[in-house]
Amino acid sequence: MTRSGQPDAAGAPGPAGVPTLEVAGLRVTFRTDRGLVPAVVDVGFAVGCGETLCLVGESGSGKTVSALAALGLHDARTTDVAAVRLHFEGTDLGQLSPAARRSLRGDRMAVVFQDPMTALNPYLRIGDQLAEVLTVHRGATRAAALAAAARMLTDVGIPSVHDRLRTYPHELSGGMRQRVCLAMALLCGPALLVADEPTTALDVTTQAQVLRLVQERQRALGMAVALVTHDMGVVAHMADRVVVMYAGMAVEEGPCEVVLGAPRHPYTVALLRSRPQPGAARRSRLAALAGMPPLPQARPPGCAFAPRCALADERCRHERPGLLAQPGAVAHAARCWKAAEVPAWAALPQEAA
C-alpha cells in the first residue's frame, strides 16, 4: 500500500497499467540575452494513481522547472522543452496542441503554486475565481459552480464559506489563501496534483493542516501527487518515492524509506544532516553544506556535486556518472561513482566525515 492508503502503484502504474505521469529524458533550456541556459538535463520520474512522488533539493536544483515542464507551463517564446517521453495517462503530451494541453490543466491535471497571493487574481472575488474552473472545464452554470465551490471550501476546512466567496484574496490569511488554491485545484477531481512547495510560507501548524488536506483528498480521489519541496521532514511524512535533484539533474531516486534510510549519494546525506537531529545537544550548530551549486551554464565536466563532495576523486571531477542502479532495493539509483562507499562514510560522525 502507498502512504496515501491506495494500492501500490508498482513504480507508478495506474489501473490501466501505465503511470499517471511519466517523464523521461527531460531537458529544459532557457533562451536569454546571454545565450542558452540548460536549466534541467536528462531528468526522469513517474508517479501513479494514489502515489506521492517528492522532488527534493536546494533552491535552484530544477524541481519547479521540471514540474512546470511536465504541465506545459513554460513560455514557448523563451523556453525550449524536450523529452524522450512525456506522457499523461498514456497520452503523449508532446503531440497535443496548446489548446488540448490547456484543456487538461485545471481539469485532469491541477497545480498548487508556492505563493498563494500571486497565484490568485487580486481583482476577482474568491467565488468568481473558483467558479471559473467549473464553467470553463465542465460547462457548469454560474449558480451550480458557486454551489460546488462552497462545498469544496467546506471540504478544505474554510468556515463561513458564503462570506468567503465574496471576499478578495488580500482579505484572507496566507493559510486561508493556500486552502483556496487547493480547493481550486481539486474542484474537477484531477488525476494528477502538482504541488509546488505549497507550505513554504505557512506556519508549522498550518503546514500540517494543508498537507493533511492533500492526503485526505488524495485518498478520496485516488489521485497521483507530485510534491516539490526542500523540506526533508515533509518528504518523510508524505512521499512514497523520492527524486533528489541537484544542478538540474536527478542524483538519487527510489522508495522514500530507502532514500532517507540508506542514501547512496553524498548530496542526499548532506541534505539529511542539515536538519535538526533528535537528541542533539542544546545550542548545537546545524550541519551546513559548504559551497554553492554550480550555475547551469557552468556545470563541471564530471559530477556536478564533486566540488562540494568529501568523497570526490579525479574520476568524479572529470567523468560524469549516470544514474546507477543500487543493490539491495528495487528501483533505487544514484548518480555517483562512490555510491558503494557512501553508507560507511555517512555513518561517521559529522566531524570525521
Coordinates of C-alpha atoms in Angstrom, one line a residue:
M1 CA 0.0 0.0 0.0
T2 CA 1.1 3.6 -0.6
R3 CA 1.3 6.1 2.2
S4 CA -2.0 7.6 1.0
G5 CA -3.7 4.3 1.6
Q6 CA -4.1 3.5 -2.0
P7 CA -3.0 0.1 -3.6
D8 CA 0.7 0.0 -4.6
A9 CA 1.5 1.7 -7.9
A10 CA 4.3 -0.7 -8.7
G11 CA 6.6 2.1 -9.8
A12 CA 3.7 4.3 -10.7
P13 CA 1.3 2.2 -12.9
G14 CA -2.3 3.1 -12.6
P15 CA -5.3 0.8 -13.3
A16 CA -4.6 0.8 -17.0
G17 CA -1.1 -0.4 -16.4
V18 CA 0.6 2.9 -17.2
P19 CA 1.8 5.8 -14.9
T20 CA -0.5 8.8 -14.4
L21 CA 2.5 10.9 -15.3
E22 CA 5.7 9.6 -16.9
V23 CA 8.7 11.7 -17.7
A24 CA 12.0 10.5 -19.3
G25 CA 14.9 12.4 -20.7
L26 CA 13.5 15.8 -19.9
R27 CA 15.6 18.8 -20.9
V28 CA 14.6 22.4 -20.3
T29 CA 16.7 25.2 -21.8
F30 CA 16.1 28.9 -21.3
R31 CA 16.9 31.4 -24.1
T32 CA 18.4 34.5 -22.6
D33 CA 20.2 37.6 -23.8
R34 CA 23.5 36.0 -22.7
G35 CA 22.8 32.7 -24.5
L36 CA 21.3 29.3 -23.8
V37 CA 20.9 28.2 -20.1
P38 CA 20.4 24.4 -19.7
A39 CA 18.3 24.5 -16.5
V40 CA 17.3 20.8 -16.5
V41 CA 19.3 18.0 -18.1
D42 CA 18.1 14.4 -18.6
V43 CA 15.5 14.2 -15.8
G44 CA 13.0 11.4 -15.5
F45 CA 10.3 10.3 -13.0
A46 CA 7.0 8.6 -12.8
V47 CA 4.0 8.9 -10.5
G48 CA 0.9 6.7 -10.4
C49 CA -2.6 6.5 -9.1
G50 CA -2.7 7.1 -5.4
E51 CA 1.1 7.6 -5.2
T52 CA 3.0 10.6 -3.9
L53 CA 6.3 11.5 -5.5
C54 CA 8.5 14.1 -3.9
L55 CA 11.0 16.2 -5.9
V56 CA 13.5 17.5 -3.3
G57 CA 16.7 19.6 -3.4
E58 CA 18.1 23.0 -2.8
S59 CA 16.6 26.1 -4.3
G60 CA 17.7 26.3 -8.0
S61 CA 18.1 22.5 -8.3
G62 CA 15.5 22.3 -11.1
K63 CA 12.5 20.9 -9.1
T64 CA 9.9 23.5 -10.1
V65 CA 11.3 23.9 -13.7
S66 CA 10.8 20.1 -14.2
A67 CA 7.3 20.1 -12.7
L68 CA 6.2 23.1 -14.8
A69 CA 7.6 21.5 -17.9
A70 CA 5.5 18.4 -17.3
L71 CA 2.4 20.6 -17.1
G72 CA 3.4 22.6 -20.2
L73 CA 3.5 25.9 -18.3
H74 CA 6.8 27.3 -19.6
D75 CA 6.6 30.1 -22.1
A76 CA 7.5 28.7 -25.5
R77 CA 8.8 32.0 -26.6
T78 CA 11.7 31.9 -24.2
T79 CA 12.0 28.2 -23.2
D80 CA 12.8 25.0 -25.1
V81 CA 11.3 21.8 -23.6
A82 CA 12.3 18.4 -25.0
A83 CA 11.7 14.9 -23.6
V84 CA 12.3 11.4 -24.7
R85 CA 8.9 10.6 -23.0
L86 CA 6.3 12.9 -21.6
H87 CA 3.1 11.0 -21.1
F88 CA -0.1 11.7 -19.1
E89 CA -2.4 8.7 -18.6
G90 CA -0.8 7.1 -21.7
T91 CA -1.2 10.2 -23.9
D92 CA 1.9 11.8 -25.4
L93 CA 1.7 15.4 -24.2
G94 CA 4.2 16.5 -26.8
Q95 CA 1.8 15.6 -29.6
L96 CA -1.1 17.6 -28.2
S97 CA -1.9 21.1 -29.4
P98 CA -1.6 24.0 -26.9
A99 CA -5.3 24.2 -26.7
A100 CA -5.6 20.5 -25.9
R101 CA -3.0 20.7 -23.2
R102 CA -4.7 23.8 -21.8
S103 CA -8.0 21.8 -21.5
L104 CA -6.2 19.2 -19.4
R105 CA -4.8 21.8 -16.9
G106 CA -7.2 22.6 -14.2
D107 CA -9.3 19.6 -15.1
R108 CA -7.3 16.3 -15.2
M109 CA -4.0 18.0 -14.2
A110 CA -4.0 20.5 -11.4
V111 CA -1.4 22.6 -9.7
V112 CA -1.0 24.4 -6.4
F113 CA 1.7 27.1 -6.6
Q114 CA 4.1 28.1 -3.9
D115 CA 2.8 31.6 -3.3
P116 CA -1.0 31.8 -2.9
M117 CA -1.0 35.6 -3.0
T118 CA 0.4 35.8 -6.5
A119 CA -1.4 32.6 -7.7
L120 CA -4.8 34.3 -7.1
N121 CA -6.1 37.2 -9.1
P122 CA -6.3 40.2 -6.7
Y123 CA -9.1 41.9 -8.8
L124 CA -11.5 39.0 -8.6
R125 CA -13.5 37.7 -5.7
I126 CA -12.7 34.2 -4.4
G127 CA -16.1 32.9 -5.6
D128 CA -15.6 34.2 -9.1
Q129 CA -12.1 32.5 -9.4
L130 CA -13.4 29.2 -8.1
A131 CA -16.5 29.2 -10.3
E132 CA -14.5 29.9 -13.4
V133 CA -12.8 26.5 -13.1
L134 CA -16.1 24.6 -13.4
T135 CA -17.7 27.0 -16.0
V136 CA -14.6 26.6 -18.3
H137 CA -13.8 22.9 -17.9
R138 CA -17.2 21.4 -17.2
G139 CA -19.7 23.9 -18.7
A140 CA -21.4 24.4 -15.4
T141 CA -23.8 27.3 -14.8
R142 CA -22.6 30.0 -12.5
A143 CA -25.1 29.1 -9.8
A144 CA -24.0 25.4 -9.9
A145 CA -20.3 26.3 -10.0
L146 CA -20.7 28.6 -6.9
A147 CA -22.5 25.9 -5.0
A148 CA -19.8 23.4 -5.8
A149 CA -17.1 25.9 -4.8
A150 CA -18.8 26.4 -1.5
R151 CA -18.8 22.7 -0.9
M152 CA -15.2 22.4 -1.8
L153 CA -14.2 25.3 0.5
T154 CA -16.0 23.5 3.3
D155 CA -14.1 20.3 2.5
V156 CA -10.7 22.1 2.8
G157 CA -11.7 23.5 6.2
I158 CA -12.7 27.1 5.4
P159 CA -15.5 28.4 7.7
S160 CA -18.3 30.8 6.7
V161 CA -17.9 29.8 3.1
H162 CA -20.6 32.0 1.6
D163 CA -18.9 35.1 3.2
R164 CA -15.5 33.9 1.9
L165 CA -16.9 33.5 -1.7
R166 CA -17.5 37.3 -1.6
T167 CA -14.0 38.2 -0.3
Y168 CA -10.9 39.3 -2.2
P169 CA -7.6 37.4 -1.8
H170 CA -5.9 40.2 0.3
E171 CA -8.7 39.8 2.9
L172 CA -7.6 36.3 3.7
S173 CA -4.6 35.0 5.7
G174 CA -1.8 33.1 4.0
G175 CA -3.1 29.8 5.2
M176 CA -6.7 30.5 4.0
R177 CA -5.4 31.6 0.6
Q178 CA -3.5 28.4 0.3
R179 CA -6.6 26.4 1.2
V180 CA -8.5 28.4 -1.6
C181 CA -5.7 27.4 -4.1
L182 CA -6.0 23.8 -3.0
A183 CA -9.8 23.9 -3.4
M184 CA -9.4 25.4 -6.9
A185 CA -7.0 22.6 -7.9
L186 CA -9.4 19.9 -6.6
L187 CA -12.7 21.2 -8.0
C188 CA -12.6 19.0 -11.1
G189 CA -11.3 15.9 -9.3
P190 CA -7.9 15.7 -11.1
A191 CA -6.0 12.6 -11.7
L192 CA -2.7 14.5 -11.0
L193 CA -2.0 17.2 -8.5
V194 CA 1.4 19.0 -8.7
A195 CA 2.0 20.9 -5.5
D196 CA 5.0 23.3 -5.7
E197 CA 6.2 23.9 -2.2
P198 CA 2.7 24.6 -1.0
T199 CA 3.6 25.0 2.7
T200 CA 6.8 27.2 2.4
A201 CA 5.2 30.5 3.6
L202 CA 3.0 28.9 6.2
D203 CA 3.4 28.4 10.0
V204 CA 4.1 24.9 11.2
T205 CA 0.5 24.2 12.3
T206 CA -1.0 25.4 9.0
Q207 CA 1.6 23.4 7.1
A208 CA 0.5 20.3 8.8
Q209 CA -3.2 21.1 8.1
V210 CA -2.5 21.7 4.4
L211 CA -0.6 18.5 4.0
R212 CA -3.3 16.6 5.8
L213 CA -5.9 18.0 3.4
V214 CA -3.8 16.9 0.4
Q215 CA -3.6 13.4 1.8
E216 CA -7.4 13.3 2.6
R217 CA -8.3 14.4 -0.9
Q218 CA -5.8 12.0 -2.4
R219 CA -7.5 9.1 -0.6
A220 CA -10.9 10.3 -1.7
L221 CA -10.0 10.8 -5.4
G222 CA -7.1 8.3 -5.8
M223 CA -5.1 11.0 -7.5
A224 CA -1.3 11.0 -8.1
V225 CA 0.6 13.7 -6.3
A226 CA 3.9 15.2 -7.3
L227 CA 5.2 17.4 -4.5
V228 CA 8.0 19.8 -4.9
T229 CA 9.8 20.6 -1.6
H230 CA 13.1 21.3 0.0
D231 CA 11.9 20.1 3.4
M232 CA 13.1 16.6 4.2
G233 CA 10.6 16.4 7.0
V234 CA 7.8 16.8 4.6
V235 CA 9.4 14.2 2.3
A236 CA 9.5 11.7 5.2
H237 CA 5.8 12.3 6.0
M238 CA 4.4 12.4 2.5
A239 CA 6.4 10.5 0.0
D240 CA 6.1 7.0 -1.4
R241 CA 9.0 7.7 -3.8
V242 CA 11.7 10.4 -3.9
V243 CA 13.7 12.1 -6.6
V244 CA 16.7 14.1 -5.2
M245 CA 17.7 16.8 -7.6
Y246 CA 21.0 18.8 -7.9
A247 CA 22.2 21.3 -10.5
G248 CA 19.3 20.4 -12.8
M249 CA 19.8 16.6 -12.7
A250 CA 18.3 13.8 -10.7
V251 CA 21.1 12.5 -8.5
E252 CA 19.2 9.9 -6.5
E253 CA 15.8 8.2 -6.7
G254 CA 14.0 5.4 -5.1
P255 CA 11.4 4.4 -2.4
C256 CA 11.2 7.0 0.4
E257 CA 12.3 4.7 3.1
V258 CA 15.3 3.6 1.1
V259 CA 16.5 7.0 0.0
L260 CA 16.1 8.5 3.5
G261 CA 17.2 5.4 5.4
A262 CA 20.1 4.2 3.2
P263 CA 21.1 7.1 0.9
R264 CA 23.7 6.3 -1.7
H265 CA 24.6 9.9 -2.8
P266 CA 26.7 12.3 -0.7
Y267 CA 24.3 15.1 -1.5
T268 CA 21.3 13.2 -0.1
V269 CA 23.4 12.6 3.0
A270 CA 24.2 16.3 3.3
L271 CA 20.5 17.3 3.0
L272 CA 19.6 14.8 5.8
R273 CA 22.4 16.1 8.0
S274 CA 21.3 19.7 7.6
R275 CA 18.1 19.0 9.5
P276 CA 17.9 19.4 13.3
Q277 CA 18.8 16.0 14.8
P278 CA 16.8 14.3 17.6
G279 CA 18.9 14.2 20.8
A280 CA 21.4 16.8 19.6
A281 CA 22.9 19.0 22.4
R282 CA 21.1 22.2 23.1
R283 CA 22.6 25.2 21.1
S284 CA 24.5 22.8 18.9
R285 CA 25.1 24.1 15.3
L286 CA 23.3 22.6 12.3
A287 CA 25.5 20.9 9.8
A288 CA 25.9 23.2 6.8
L289 CA 26.8 22.2 3.3
A290 CA 29.8 24.3 2.2
G291 CA 29.8 26.0 -1.2
M292 CA 27.1 26.7 -3.7
P293 CA 25.6 24.7 -6.6
P294 CA 27.1 25.4 -10.0
L295 CA 25.4 27.7 -12.4
P296 CA 23.5 25.7 -15.1
Q297 CA 25.8 27.1 -17.8
A298 CA 28.9 26.3 -15.8
R299 CA 28.4 22.7 -14.7
P300 CA 31.8 20.9 -14.2
P301 CA 32.6 18.2 -16.8
G302 CA 32.3 15.4 -14.2
C303 CA 29.9 15.0 -11.3
A304 CA 28.2 18.4 -10.6
F305 CA 28.5 17.8 -6.9
A306 CA 32.2 17.0 -6.9
P307 CA 33.4 20.5 -5.9
R308 CA 31.4 20.1 -2.6
C309 CA 31.9 16.4 -2.0
A310 CA 34.3 14.9 0.6
L311 CA 34.5 11.6 -1.4
A312 CA 35.3 13.1 -4.8
D313 CA 38.4 11.9 -6.7
E314 CA 39.8 12.7 -10.1
R315 CA 37.3 10.4 -11.9
C316 CA 34.4 12.3 -10.2
R317 CA 35.8 15.6 -11.3
H318 CA 36.3 14.6 -14.9
E319 CA 33.8 11.9 -15.8
R320 CA 30.0 12.4 -15.3
P321 CA 28.2 9.4 -13.8
G322 CA 24.9 8.2 -15.0
L323 CA 22.1 7.0 -12.7
L324 CA 23.5 3.7 -11.5
A325 CA 21.2 1.1 -10.0
Q326 CA 22.0 0.3 -6.4
P327 CA 22.0 -3.2 -4.8
G328 CA 19.5 -4.2 -2.1
A329 CA 16.4 -2.2 -3.2
V330 CA 14.0 -2.1 -6.1
A331 CA 14.3 0.9 -8.4
H332 CA 16.9 2.7 -6.3
A333 CA 19.5 4.6 -8.3
A334 CA 22.2 7.1 -7.6
R335 CA 24.3 9.3 -9.9
C336 CA 27.6 8.7 -8.1
W337 CA 30.8 6.8 -8.8
K338 CA 31.4 6.4 -5.0
A339 CA 27.9 5.1 -4.1
A340 CA 29.3 1.9 -2.6
E341 CA 31.4 4.0 -0.1
V342 CA 28.6 6.3 0.9
P343 CA 27.0 4.1 3.6
A344 CA 30.2 3.8 5.6
W345 CA 31.1 7.5 5.1
A346 CA 27.6 8.6 6.1
A347 CA 27.9 6.5 9.4
L348 CA 30.9 8.5 10.5
P349 CA 30.4 11.4 13.0
Q350 CA 30.0 14.7 11.2
E351 CA 33.4 16.0 12.3
A352 CA 35.2 12.9 10.9
A353 CA 33.1 12.8 7.7

